[in-house]
CSV table of C-alpha atoms in Angstrom, one decimal:
chain,number,residue,atom,x,y,z
J,769,MET,CA,20.9,5.4,-86.4
J,770,GLY,CA,21.8,4.3,-89.9
J,771,ALA,CA,25.4,4.0,-91.1
J,772,ALA,CA,24.9,6.8,-93.6
J,773,LYS,CA,23.6,9.2,-91.0
J,774,LYS,CA,26.5,8.3,-88.7
J,775,ARG,CA,29.0,9.1,-91.4
J,776,TYR,CA,27.6,12.6,-92.0
J,777,LEU,CA,27.2,13.6,-88.4
J,778,PRO,CA,30.9,14.5,-87.9
J,779,ILE,CA,30.9,16.5,-91.1
J,780,ILE,CA,27.9,18.5,-90.0
J,781,PHE,CA,29.2,18.8,-86.4
J,782,TYR,CA,32.7,20.1,-87.5
J,783,SER,CA,31.1,22.5,-90.0
J,784,LEU,CA,29.0,24.0,-87.2
J,785,ILE,CA,32.1,24.3,-85.0
J,786,ALA,CA,34.0,26.0,-87.9
J,787,LEU,CA,31.2,28.5,-88.2
J,788,LEU,CA,31.3,29.3,-84.5
J,789,VAL,CA,35.1,29.6,-84.5
J,790,LEU,CA,34.9,32.0,-87.5
J,791,LEU,CA,32.3,34.0,-85.7
J,792,TRP,CA,34.2,34.4,-82.5
J,793,THR,CA,37.5,35.0,-84.2
J,794,TYR,CA,36.2,37.7,-86.4
J,795,SER,CA,34.2,39.3,-83.6
J,796,SER,CA,37.0,39.4,-81.1
J,797,LEU,CA,39.7,40.5,-83.6
J,798,SER,CA,37.5,43.3,-85.1
J,799,LYS,CA,37.0,44.7,-81.6
J,800,LEU,CA,40.6,44.4,-80.6
J,801,MET,CA,41.9,45.9,-83.9
J,802,ASP,CA,39.8,49.0,-83.5
J,803,PHE,CA,39.7,49.0,-79.7
J,804,LYS,CA,39.3,52.8,-79.3
J,805,LEU,CA,36.1,52.7,-81.4
J,806,PHE,CA,34.8,49.7,-79.6
J,807,LYS,CA,35.4,51.3,-76.2
J,808,SER,CA,33.8,54.6,-77.2
J,809,GLN,CA,30.8,52.8,-78.5
J,810,LEU,CA,30.5,51.1,-75.1
J,811,GLU,CA,30.9,54.4,-73.4
J,812,GLY,CA,27.9,55.7,-75.4
J,813,GLN,CA,25.8,53.2,-73.6
J,814,SER,CA,26.3,54.8,-70.2
J,815,LEU,CA,27.7,51.7,-68.5
J,816,GLY,CA,29.6,53.8,-66.0
J,817,ALA,CA,32.5,52.1,-64.2
J,818,PHE,CA,31.8,48.8,-66.1
J,819,THR,CA,32.8,50.3,-69.5
J,820,ALA,CA,36.6,49.8,-69.1
J,821,SER,CA,36.2,46.3,-67.8
J,822,LEU,CA,33.7,45.3,-70.5
J,823,ALA,CA,35.8,46.7,-73.2
J,824,TRP,CA,38.5,44.2,-72.4
J,825,ALA,CA,36.3,41.4,-71.1
J,826,VAL,CA,34.1,41.0,-74.2
J,827,PRO,CA,36.8,40.4,-76.8
J,828,MET,CA,38.8,38.3,-74.3
J,829,CYS,CA,35.7,36.1,-73.6
J,830,GLU,CA,35.1,35.7,-77.4
J,831,SER,CA,38.8,34.7,-77.9
J,832,ILE,CA,38.6,32.2,-75.0
J,833,VAL,CA,35.5,30.7,-76.4
J,834,CYS,CA,37.2,30.3,-79.8
J,835,LEU,CA,40.2,28.6,-78.2
J,836,LEU,CA,37.9,26.3,-76.2
J,837,LEU,CA,36.0,25.3,-79.4
J,838,LEU,CA,39.3,24.3,-81.1
J,839,SER,CA,40.2,21.6,-78.6
J,840,LYS,CA,38.3,18.3,-78.4
J,841,ALA,CA,38.9,18.3,-74.6
J,842,THR,CA,37.3,21.7,-74.0
J,843,ARG,CA,34.8,21.8,-76.9
J,844,THR,CA,31.7,21.1,-74.9
J,845,MET,CA,32.6,23.8,-72.4
J,846,GLY,CA,33.3,26.1,-75.3
J,847,LEU,CA,29.9,25.4,-76.8
J,848,TRP,CA,28.1,26.2,-73.6
J,849,LEU,CA,30.0,29.4,-73.1
J,850,SER,CA,29.4,30.3,-76.7
J,851,ILE,CA,25.6,29.9,-76.4
J,852,ILE,CA,25.7,31.9,-73.1
J,853,LEU,CA,27.5,34.8,-75.0
J,854,LEU,CA,25.1,34.6,-77.9
J,855,ILE,CA,22.0,34.6,-75.7
J,856,SER,CA,23.5,37.6,-73.7
J,857,PHE,CA,24.2,39.6,-76.9
J,858,THR,CA,20.8,38.6,-78.2
J,859,ALA,CA,19.1,39.8,-75.0
J,860,TYR,CA,21.0,43.1,-75.4
J,861,ILE,CA,19.8,43.5,-79.0
J,862,SER,CA,16.2,42.7,-78.0
J,863,LEU,CA,16.3,45.3,-75.2
J,864,THR,CA,17.7,47.8,-77.7
J,865,LEU,CA,14.9,47.0,-80.1
J,866,MET,CA,12.4,47.6,-77.3
J,867,ASP,CA,13.9,51.0,-76.7
J,868,TYR,CA,15.1,50.0,-73.2
J,869,PHE,CA,18.3,52.1,-73.6
J,870,GLU,CA,18.4,55.8,-74.3
J,871,LYS,CA,21.0,55.4,-77.0
J,872,ARG,CA,21.5,52.7,-79.6
J,873,PRO,CA,25.3,52.4,-80.2
J,874,CYS,CA,26.3,49.2,-81.9
J,875,SER,CA,29.6,48.0,-80.4
J,876,CYS,CA,30.0,45.3,-83.0
J,877,GLY,CA,33.0,45.5,-85.3
J,878,GLY,CA,33.7,45.1,-88.9
J,879,VAL,CA,30.9,44.0,-91.3
J,880,LEU,CA,28.5,43.3,-88.4
J,881,SER,CA,28.5,47.0,-87.5
J,882,GLY,CA,26.7,47.8,-90.8
J,883,MET,CA,23.7,45.5,-89.9
J,884,SER,CA,20.4,46.9,-88.8
J,885,TRP,CA,19.3,45.9,-85.3
J,886,ASN,CA,16.6,43.6,-86.7
J,887,THR,CA,19.1,41.9,-89.1
J,888,HIS,CA,21.6,41.6,-86.2
J,889,LEU,CA,18.9,39.9,-84.1
J,890,LEU,CA,18.2,37.4,-86.9
J,891,PHE,CA,22.0,36.9,-87.3
J,892,ASN,CA,22.3,36.1,-83.6
J,893,LEU,CA,19.2,33.8,-83.6
J,894,PHE,CA,20.8,31.9,-86.6
J,895,PHE,CA,24.0,31.4,-84.6
J,896,ILE,CA,22.1,30.3,-81.5
J,897,ALA,CA,20.5,27.6,-83.6
J,898,VAL,CA,23.9,26.6,-85.0
J,899,ASN,CA,25.3,26.5,-81.4
J,900,GLY,CA,22.2,24.6,-80.2
J,901,LEU,CA,22.5,22.0,-82.9
J,902,ALA,CA,26.3,21.6,-82.2
J,903,LEU,CA,25.5,21.0,-78.5
J,904,TRP,CA,22.9,18.4,-79.5
J,905,LEU,CA,25.4,16.7,-81.9
J,906,VAL,CA,28.3,16.7,-79.5
J,907,LYS,CA,26.6,13.9,-77.5
J,908,LYS,CA,25.9,11.9,-80.6
J,909,ILE,CA,29.3,12.4,-82.3
J,910,VAL,CA,31.5,11.1,-79.5
J,911,PRO,CA,30.6,7.5,-79.9
J,912,VAL,CA,30.9,7.9,-83.7
J,913,GLN,CA,34.4,9.1,-83.8
J,914,PRO,CA,37.0,6.4,-84.3
J,915,ASN,CA,39.6,5.9,-81.6
J,916,LEU,CA,42.8,7.2,-83.2
J,917,LEU,CA,45.0,5.2,-80.8
J,918,GLU,CA,43.6,1.8,-82.0
């Protein structure tokens, strides 16, 4: 790999990480700040006994992923958990678009709640690509980073 490419890989990588951190921070905080609305939207999906658990688990998982992405020691784990969440949410959106559920409540908060289901699907696919590229780059970036202790 050329020296010029090696120089830009960290910039690209950390930009992707920043996008994911912003996504998960915004997503978790918007759910927690309007928790009653988020929980009522989940209740509209007829999840039964799982509703209360999911109402807390989803924003907590998003927050944990965000924190994992911020630390070099846990970043790879954070990227894997992030892509698992993104794929799970994308599967839910896909099932919704295929009319699998009786109701179509969107439990996303803030600006995301104004998106159509099709737009939300594209949004998630974009972030899956961002996450996938970051996972690919994380293996290439480690040897490129200078050792700060030297």
